Amino acid sequence: MISFRDAAQVLAPPESGLGYLRSDRAGELLLEPGGLLTGDGRIVALEPDPAAELQVDASGCALLPGLIDCHTHLPFAGWRAQEYEQKVTGVPYEEISRAGGGIASSSRALAEASDEDVLRQARELASEMLRTGTTTFECKSGYGLSREGELRALSLAQRLDSEVEQTTTRTALLAHAVPTGFTADSWMDEVEAMAPAALELASAVDIFVESIAFGNEHLERMGRLAQAHGVALRAHVEQFATMRSVPVALRYGARSVDHLSRLHPDDVRPLAESECAAVLLPGAEFMGAEACAPGRDLIDAGAIVVLATDANPGTSPIFSLPLIAGLGVRRYGLSTRESLLALTLNAAWVLGLSDEVGSIEVGKRADLVLLDAPAEHVAYRLGHNPVAAVFVGGEPAYVREDAAWRIEPR
Ligand code: NIG
Ligand code: FE
């Protein structure tokens, strides 16, 4: 058992058992002094116990639930730094993509890399993510671009789960780019054929709806496929062009719509009134100089707003959720509580894990982040990492060497 005492701030939900909290209620999150007790990998009490074997003096620290990154493109192979240089010097992403770069170039890299190399790179990135407080993250396929390639990506992601400290989930991003030799329609036929095998390995499907990728009719097909297989539907929508995909995604009961940089104003309210989360990806917007999603409007309308890295070698080579919080807060005008909610409970909702993680409440897994700074510093000190220690399932998974706090026997 570990007892945490005298934390300056403990982030806690206003009531227990919530699957999500609409972001216009983020002000109800508690950020009060306190402590807690863990045992058998769980949070067992919301107060310290001086009799516990291990004691953490958390004075001056903030105690948060482990951060959850619900949108990453791990695992992938190699990087695309040269494309970033093209992009910042004026070549649009769509043009790089049409010239065989973008997703297609990461697909070639993945096909050429050995399983061991892909896993090594993913493990290193997962350990980088742990150091900035991520205790749960999503993996996506999507760089396979062939039946074998997609299944390989999903099984590599499954192997990764047992090789990292974090809890991971798998999303089959089966419609990411139209592979050479296919039309969008004929690739969707292939997607339907591979779905039974792919969805043995994944709990959600995903699709990139965009002028350079798939259309709303393909989103509908993916929606039907998700329903037929009983998995969650997620979709990359309104990133570069306004395609009015959100009403379509809502009709199919999507779990999340992600990006939304060019969301149509008329789609804010229906999204906000649904149980579909609005996943904002400020890293991709910042790195691509993209339009800014209407984050403030979504929050004020009562949407379930989430922030994630979109970690990938192309549009967002960013793996730090504190950095994402900083970018999101600045871009969308979020309060501290709104940003923390977007990285914890509401992100758990997207992954279907709200019963297990995402908040500090009795019975949940003891995934905890200890900051040796006030919670307000997460977004404020852009580029600084305030994470002093991370606990996964009640065990210390990362302890920063110079951390100001101490863990000691009773
Ligand atoms: O979320 N938008 C499509 N997919 C990724 C980009 C993937 C890539 O460029 O490799 C995204 O931004
Ligand atoms: Fe993405």
Coordinates of C-alpha atoms and ligand atoms in Angstrom, one line a residue:
M1 CA 0.0 0.0 0.0
I2 CA 1.2 3.5 -0.7
S3 CA -0.1 6.5 1.2
F4 CA 0.1 10.0 -0.4
R5 CA -0.2 12.8 2.1
D6 CA -0.4 16.6 2.1
A7 CA -0.7 17.1 -1.6
A8 CA -1.4 20.8 -2.3
Q9 CA -3.9 19.8 -5.0
V10 CA -5.7 16.6 -5.8
L11 CA -7.8 16.5 -9.0
A12 CA -11.1 14.8 -8.3
P13 CA -14.5 14.6 -10.1
P14 CA -17.6 16.2 -8.6
E15 CA -19.3 12.8 -8.3
S16 CA -18.2 9.2 -8.7
G17 CA -19.1 6.8 -11.5
L18 CA -19.2 9.4 -14.3
G19 CA -18.4 8.1 -17.8
Y20 CA -17.6 11.6 -18.9
L21 CA -18.2 15.1 -17.7
R22 CA -19.5 17.6 -20.2
S23 CA -16.8 20.3 -20.6
D24 CA -19.0 23.2 -19.6
R25 CA -19.1 21.5 -16.1
A26 CA -15.3 21.3 -15.8
G27 CA -15.5 24.1 -13.2
E28 CA -17.0 21.5 -10.8
L29 CA -13.8 19.5 -10.8
L30 CA -12.2 19.6 -7.4
L31 CA -8.6 20.7 -7.1
E32 CA -8.1 20.7 -3.3
P33 CA -5.4 19.8 -0.8
G34 CA -5.6 16.1 0.2
G35 CA -4.1 12.7 0.0
L36 CA -5.0 9.2 -0.9
L37 CA -4.3 5.5 -0.3
T38 CA -3.6 2.8 -2.9
G39 CA -3.6 -0.9 -2.5
D40 CA -3.7 -3.9 -4.8
G41 CA -3.2 -1.6 -7.8
R42 CA -6.3 0.4 -7.0
I43 CA -7.3 3.6 -5.2
V44 CA -8.7 2.4 -1.9
A45 CA -9.3 5.7 0.0
L46 CA -9.3 9.4 -0.6
E47 CA -7.3 10.0 2.5
P48 CA -3.7 9.1 3.6
D49 CA -3.0 6.2 6.0
P50 CA 0.0 6.8 8.3
A51 CA 0.1 3.0 8.7
A52 CA 0.7 2.1 5.0
E53 CA 4.1 0.6 4.2
L54 CA 5.2 3.3 1.8
Q55 CA 4.7 6.9 2.4
V56 CA 4.8 9.7 -0.1
D57 CA 5.2 13.2 1.2
A58 CA 3.4 15.1 -1.6
S59 CA 3.6 18.5 0.1
G60 CA 3.8 21.2 -2.6
C61 CA 2.8 18.7 -5.3
A62 CA -0.3 18.2 -7.4
L63 CA -1.8 14.7 -7.7
L64 CA -3.6 14.0 -11.0
P65 CA -5.1 10.8 -12.5
G66 CA -2.7 9.4 -15.1
L67 CA -3.0 11.2 -18.4
I68 CA -4.7 9.5 -21.3
D69 CA -3.7 9.9 -24.9
C70 CA -6.7 8.7 -26.9
H71 CA -5.4 9.5 -30.4
T72 CA -1.9 8.3 -31.5
H73 CA -0.7 6.6 -34.6
L74 CA 1.8 4.3 -32.9
P75 CA 3.3 2.0 -34.0
F76 CA 5.0 3.5 -37.0
A77 CA 8.5 3.3 -38.6
G78 CA 11.0 6.1 -38.9
W79 CA 10.3 9.8 -39.3
R80 CA 9.5 12.4 -42.0
A81 CA 11.6 15.4 -41.0
Q82 CA 12.3 16.3 -44.6
E83 CA 8.6 16.7 -45.2
Y84 CA 8.3 19.0 -42.3
E85 CA 10.9 21.2 -43.8
Q86 CA 9.0 21.2 -47.1
K87 CA 5.8 22.1 -45.3
V88 CA 7.2 25.0 -43.3
T89 CA 8.8 26.4 -46.4
G90 CA 5.5 26.4 -48.2
V91 CA 4.5 23.0 -49.8
P92 CA 1.0 22.0 -48.6
Y93 CA 0.4 18.6 -46.9
E94 CA -2.0 17.6 -49.7
E95 CA 0.7 18.3 -52.3
I96 CA 3.3 16.3 -50.4
S97 CA 0.8 13.5 -50.1
R98 CA -0.2 13.5 -53.8
A99 CA 3.6 13.3 -54.7
G100 CA 3.9 10.0 -52.8
G101 CA 4.9 11.4 -49.4
G102 CA 2.7 11.6 -46.3
I103 CA 0.9 8.5 -45.2
A104 CA 2.3 6.5 -48.3
S105 CA 5.9 7.2 -47.3
S106 CA 5.3 6.0 -43.7
S107 CA 3.6 2.9 -45.2
R108 CA 6.7 2.1 -47.2
A109 CA 8.9 2.6 -44.2
L110 CA 6.7 0.3 -42.1
A111 CA 6.7 -2.4 -44.8
E112 CA 10.5 -2.2 -44.9
A113 CA 11.1 -2.3 -41.2
S114 CA 11.5 -5.4 -39.2
D115 CA 9.0 -6.2 -36.4
E116 CA 11.7 -5.7 -33.9
D117 CA 12.7 -2.3 -35.2
V118 CA 9.1 -1.1 -35.2
L119 CA 8.6 -2.3 -31.6
R120 CA 11.9 -0.8 -30.4
Q121 CA 10.9 2.6 -31.7
A122 CA 7.4 2.4 -30.3
R123 CA 8.8 1.3 -26.9
E124 CA 11.1 4.2 -26.8
L125 CA 8.3 6.6 -27.6
A126 CA 6.0 5.0 -24.9
S127 CA 8.7 5.5 -22.4
E128 CA 9.0 9.2 -23.4
M129 CA 5.2 9.4 -23.0
L130 CA 5.4 7.9 -19.5
R131 CA 7.9 10.6 -18.5
T132 CA 5.3 13.3 -19.4
G133 CA 2.5 11.5 -17.5
T134 CA 0.8 9.3 -20.1
T135 CA -0.4 6.1 -18.4
T136 CA -2.9 5.0 -21.1
F137 CA -2.7 5.5 -24.9
E138 CA -4.4 4.4 -28.0
C139 CA -2.5 2.7 -30.9
K140 CA -3.8 2.9 -34.5
S141 CA -3.1 0.9 -37.6
G142 CA -3.3 2.9 -40.8
Y143 CA 0.2 2.7 -42.2
G144 CA -0.4 -0.9 -43.5
L145 CA -2.3 0.1 -46.6
S146 CA -2.8 -3.6 -47.5
R147 CA -4.7 -6.4 -45.8
E148 CA -1.5 -8.0 -44.5
G149 CA 0.0 -4.6 -43.6
E150 CA -3.0 -3.6 -41.5
L151 CA -3.2 -6.9 -39.7
R152 CA 0.5 -6.8 -39.1
A153 CA 0.3 -3.2 -37.6
L154 CA -2.5 -4.4 -35.3
S155 CA -0.6 -7.4 -34.1
L156 CA 2.5 -5.3 -33.5
A157 CA 0.3 -2.9 -31.5
Q158 CA -1.0 -5.9 -29.5
R159 CA 2.6 -7.1 -28.8
L160 CA 3.5 -3.5 -27.8
D161 CA 0.9 -3.7 -25.1
S162 CA 2.8 -6.3 -23.2
E163 CA 6.1 -4.5 -23.6
V164 CA 5.2 -1.1 -22.2
E165 CA 4.2 0.2 -18.7
Q166 CA 1.0 1.8 -20.0
T167 CA -2.4 0.4 -20.7
T168 CA -3.0 0.6 -24.5
T169 CA -5.9 0.1 -26.8
R170 CA -6.1 -0.6 -30.5
T171 CA -8.0 1.1 -33.2
A172 CA -8.2 -0.3 -36.7
L173 CA -7.7 2.8 -38.9
L174 CA -8.5 0.7 -42.0
A175 CA -9.3 3.6 -44.3
H176 CA -6.4 6.1 -43.9
A177 CA -5.3 6.6 -47.5
V178 CA -6.5 5.0 -50.7
P179 CA -3.7 2.4 -51.6
T180 CA -2.2 2.3 -55.0
G181 CA -4.3 0.1 -57.4
F182 CA -7.6 0.8 -55.5
T183 CA -10.3 3.4 -55.7
A184 CA -11.9 4.5 -52.4
D185 CA -14.8 2.3 -53.2
S186 CA -12.9 -0.8 -54.0
W187 CA -10.6 -0.3 -50.9
M188 CA -13.8 -0.2 -48.8
D189 CA -14.7 -3.6 -50.2
E190 CA -11.3 -4.8 -49.0
V191 CA -11.8 -3.2 -45.6
E192 CA -15.1 -5.1 -45.2
A193 CA -13.3 -8.3 -46.1
M194 CA -10.5 -7.8 -43.6
A195 CA -12.8 -6.5 -40.8
P196 CA -13.5 -9.9 -39.1
A197 CA -9.7 -10.6 -38.7
A198 CA -8.8 -7.0 -37.9
L199 CA -11.5 -6.5 -35.3
E200 CA -10.3 -9.5 -33.4
L201 CA -7.4 -7.2 -32.5
A202 CA -9.1 -3.9 -32.1
S203 CA -11.9 -2.2 -30.1
A204 CA -12.6 0.6 -32.6
V205 CA -12.5 1.4 -36.3
D206 CA -11.4 4.7 -37.7
I207 CA -11.4 6.5 -41.1
F208 CA -9.8 9.6 -42.6
V209 CA -12.5 11.6 -44.3
E210 CA -10.9 14.3 -46.4
S211 CA -10.6 15.6 -50.0
I212 CA -7.4 13.6 -50.4
A213 CA -8.8 10.4 -48.7
F214 CA -12.3 9.1 -48.2
G215 CA -15.7 10.6 -48.5
N216 CA -18.9 10.7 -46.3
E217 CA -20.3 7.7 -48.2
H218 CA -17.2 5.7 -47.0
L219 CA -17.8 7.0 -43.5
E220 CA -21.3 5.6 -43.7
R221 CA -19.9 2.2 -44.8
M222 CA -17.5 2.3 -41.9
G223 CA -20.3 3.2 -39.6
R224 CA -22.3 0.2 -40.7
L225 CA -19.3 -2.0 -40.3
A226 CA -18.7 -0.7 -36.7
Q227 CA -22.3 -1.4 -35.9
A228 CA -22.2 -4.9 -37.4
H229 CA -19.1 -5.8 -35.4
G230 CA -20.1 -4.1 -32.2
V231 CA -16.9 -1.8 -32.1
A232 CA -16.7 1.9 -31.6
L233 CA -16.6 4.2 -34.6
R234 CA -14.1 7.0 -34.7
A235 CA -13.3 9.4 -37.5
H236 CA -10.7 11.9 -38.6
V237 CA -12.9 14.7 -39.9
E238 CA -12.8 18.4 -40.9
Q239 CA -9.0 18.6 -40.8
F240 CA -8.2 20.4 -44.0
A241 CA -11.6 20.8 -45.7
T242 CA -15.1 21.2 -44.4
M243 CA -16.8 18.0 -45.5
R244 CA -19.9 18.1 -43.2
S245 CA -18.9 14.7 -41.9
V246 CA -20.0 15.3 -38.3
P247 CA -23.8 14.8 -38.9
V248 CA -22.9 11.5 -40.7
A249 CA -20.7 10.3 -37.9
L250 CA -23.4 11.2 -35.3
R251 CA -26.0 9.2 -37.3
Y252 CA -23.8 6.1 -36.8
G253 CA -23.3 6.7 -33.1
A254 CA -19.6 7.6 -33.4
R255 CA -17.6 7.5 -30.2
S256 CA -15.5 10.4 -31.3
V257 CA -14.9 12.8 -34.1
D258 CA -11.2 14.0 -34.2
H259 CA -9.5 17.1 -35.6
L260 CA -12.5 19.4 -36.3
S261 CA -10.2 22.3 -37.4
R262 CA -12.7 23.2 -40.1
L263 CA -15.9 22.2 -38.3
H264 CA -19.0 23.9 -39.8
P265 CA -20.6 26.2 -37.2
D266 CA -24.0 24.5 -37.6
D267 CA -22.4 21.2 -36.5
V268 CA -21.3 22.5 -33.1
R269 CA -24.6 22.1 -31.4
P270 CA -25.6 18.6 -32.5
L271 CA -22.1 17.4 -31.6
A272 CA -22.3 19.1 -28.2
E273 CA -25.7 17.5 -27.5
S274 CA -24.5 14.0 -28.4
E275 CA -22.3 11.5 -26.4
C276 CA -19.7 11.6 -29.2
A277 CA -16.5 13.2 -28.0
A278 CA -14.9 16.2 -29.8
V279 CA -11.2 15.2 -29.9
L280 CA -9.1 18.3 -30.6
L281 CA -5.5 17.9 -31.9
P282 CA -3.8 21.2 -31.4
G283 CA -0.3 19.7 -32.2
A284 CA -1.4 18.8 -35.7
E285 CA -3.0 22.2 -36.1
F286 CA 0.2 24.0 -34.8
M287 CA 2.7 21.9 -36.8
G288 CA 0.6 22.2 -40.0
A289 CA -0.4 25.9 -39.5
E290 CA -4.0 24.6 -39.8
A291 CA -7.2 26.4 -38.9
C292 CA -8.2 26.4 -35.3
A293 CA -11.0 24.1 -34.1
P294 CA -13.8 26.0 -32.3
G295 CA -12.8 24.5 -28.9
R296 CA -14.3 27.3 -26.8
D297 CA -17.7 27.1 -28.7
L298 CA -17.7 23.3 -28.2
I299 CA -17.1 23.6 -24.5
D300 CA -19.7 26.4 -24.0
A301 CA -22.2 24.3 -25.9
G302 CA -21.6 21.3 -23.5
A303 CA -19.6 19.0 -25.7
I304 CA -17.4 16.2 -24.3
V305 CA -14.1 17.9 -25.3
V306 CA -10.8 15.9 -25.4
L307 CA -7.2 16.9 -26.2
A308 CA -4.8 14.3 -27.7
T309 CA -1.4 14.3 -29.3
D310 CA -2.3 12.8 -32.7
A311 CA 1.3 11.5 -32.4
N312 CA 2.6 10.5 -35.8
P313 CA 5.6 11.1 -38.0
G314 CA 3.8 13.4 -40.3
T315 CA 1.3 15.9 -39.0
S316 CA 2.2 15.8 -35.3
P317 CA 5.5 14.4 -34.1
I318 CA 4.5 15.3 -30.5
F319 CA 4.2 12.8 -27.7
S320 CA 3.8 15.1 -24.6
L321 CA 0.3 15.7 -23.3
P322 CA 1.5 18.6 -21.1
L323 CA 2.7 20.3 -24.3
I324 CA -0.6 19.5 -26.0
A325 CA -2.4 21.1 -23.0
G326 CA -0.3 24.2 -23.4
L327 CA -1.1 24.5 -27.1
G328 CA -4.8 23.7 -26.6
V329 CA -5.2 26.1 -23.8
R330 CA -3.6 28.9 -25.8
R331 CA -5.4 28.1 -29.1
Y332 CA -8.9 27.4 -27.8
G333 CA -9.0 29.4 -24.6
L334 CA -9.4 26.6 -22.1
S335 CA -9.3 26.9 -18.3
T336 CA -7.0 24.7 -16.3
R337 CA -9.9 22.4 -15.3
E338 CA -11.2 22.2 -18.8
S339 CA -7.8 21.1 -20.1
L340 CA -7.2 18.5 -17.4
L341 CA -10.7 17.1 -17.9
A342 CA -9.8 16.8 -21.6
L343 CA -6.7 14.7 -20.8
T344 CA -8.2 12.4 -18.2
L345 CA -11.9 11.4 -17.7
N346 CA -13.2 12.6 -21.1
A347 CA -10.2 10.9 -22.9
A348 CA -11.0 7.7 -21.0
W349 CA -14.6 7.9 -22.4
V350 CA -13.2 7.9 -25.9
L351 CA -11.4 4.6 -25.3
G352 CA -14.3 3.1 -23.4
L353 CA -12.2 2.9 -20.2
S354 CA -14.0 5.3 -17.9
D355 CA -14.8 2.6 -15.4
E356 CA -11.1 1.8 -14.9
V357 CA -9.1 5.0 -15.4
G358 CA -9.4 8.8 -15.9
S359 CA -10.2 10.0 -12.4
I360 CA -9.1 9.8 -8.9
E361 CA -11.9 7.8 -7.2
V362 CA -12.1 4.8 -5.0
G363 CA -12.0 1.6 -7.0
K364 CA -10.3 2.9 -10.0
R365 CA -6.9 1.8 -11.0
A366 CA -4.1 3.6 -9.2
D367 CA -2.7 5.3 -12.3
L368 CA -1.4 8.6 -10.9
V369 CA 0.8 11.5 -11.9
L370 CA 2.6 13.6 -9.3
L371 CA 3.6 17.1 -10.3
D372 CA 6.1 19.1 -8.3
A373 CA 4.3 22.2 -9.5
P374 CA 0.7 23.5 -9.3
A375 CA -1.7 21.9 -11.8
E376 CA -2.0 25.3 -13.5
H377 CA 1.7 25.0 -14.6
V378 CA 0.9 22.0 -16.9
A379 CA -0.4 24.4 -19.6
Y380 CA 1.3 27.5 -18.5
R381 CA 5.0 26.5 -18.6
L382 CA 5.0 25.5 -22.3
G383 CA 7.7 23.0 -23.0
H384 CA 8.5 22.4 -19.3
N385 CA 7.7 18.9 -17.9
P386 CA 6.2 19.2 -14.4
V387 CA 5.9 15.5 -13.9
A388 CA 8.0 14.3 -10.9
A389 CA 6.6 10.7 -10.7
V390 CA 4.2 8.4 -12.4
F391 CA 2.4 5.4 -10.8
V392 CA 0.8 2.7 -12.9
G393 CA -1.5 0.3 -11.1
G394 CA -0.1 1.5 -7.8
E395 CA 3.5 0.9 -8.7
P396 CA 6.1 3.6 -9.3
A397 CA 6.7 3.4 -13.1
Y398 CA 8.8 6.6 -13.4
V399 CA 10.5 8.8 -10.8
R400 CA 12.4 11.9 -12.0
E401 CA 15.9 11.9 -10.5
D402 CA 15.8 15.3 -9.0
A403 CA 12.1 15.2 -7.9
A404 CA 11.4 17.3 -4.9
W405 CA 9.1 14.7 -3.2
R406 CA 10.2 11.6 -1.4
I407 CA 8.8 8.1 -1.2
E408 CA 9.9 6.4 2.1
P409 CA 9.0 3.4 4.2
R410 CA 6.7 4.0 7.1
Ligands
NIG1 O1 -4.3 12.4 -37.9 N1 -5.1 12.9 -40.9 C1 -4.7 11.8 -41.2 N2 -3.9 11.1 -40.4 C2 -2.9 11.6 -39.6 C3 -1.7 12.0 -40.4 C4 -0.9 10.8 -40.6 C5 0.3 11.1 -41.4 O2 0.5 12.2 -42.0 O3 1.1 10.2 -41.4 C6 -3.4 12.7 -38.7 O4 -3.1 13.9 -38.9
FE2 FE -4.7 11.1 -36.5

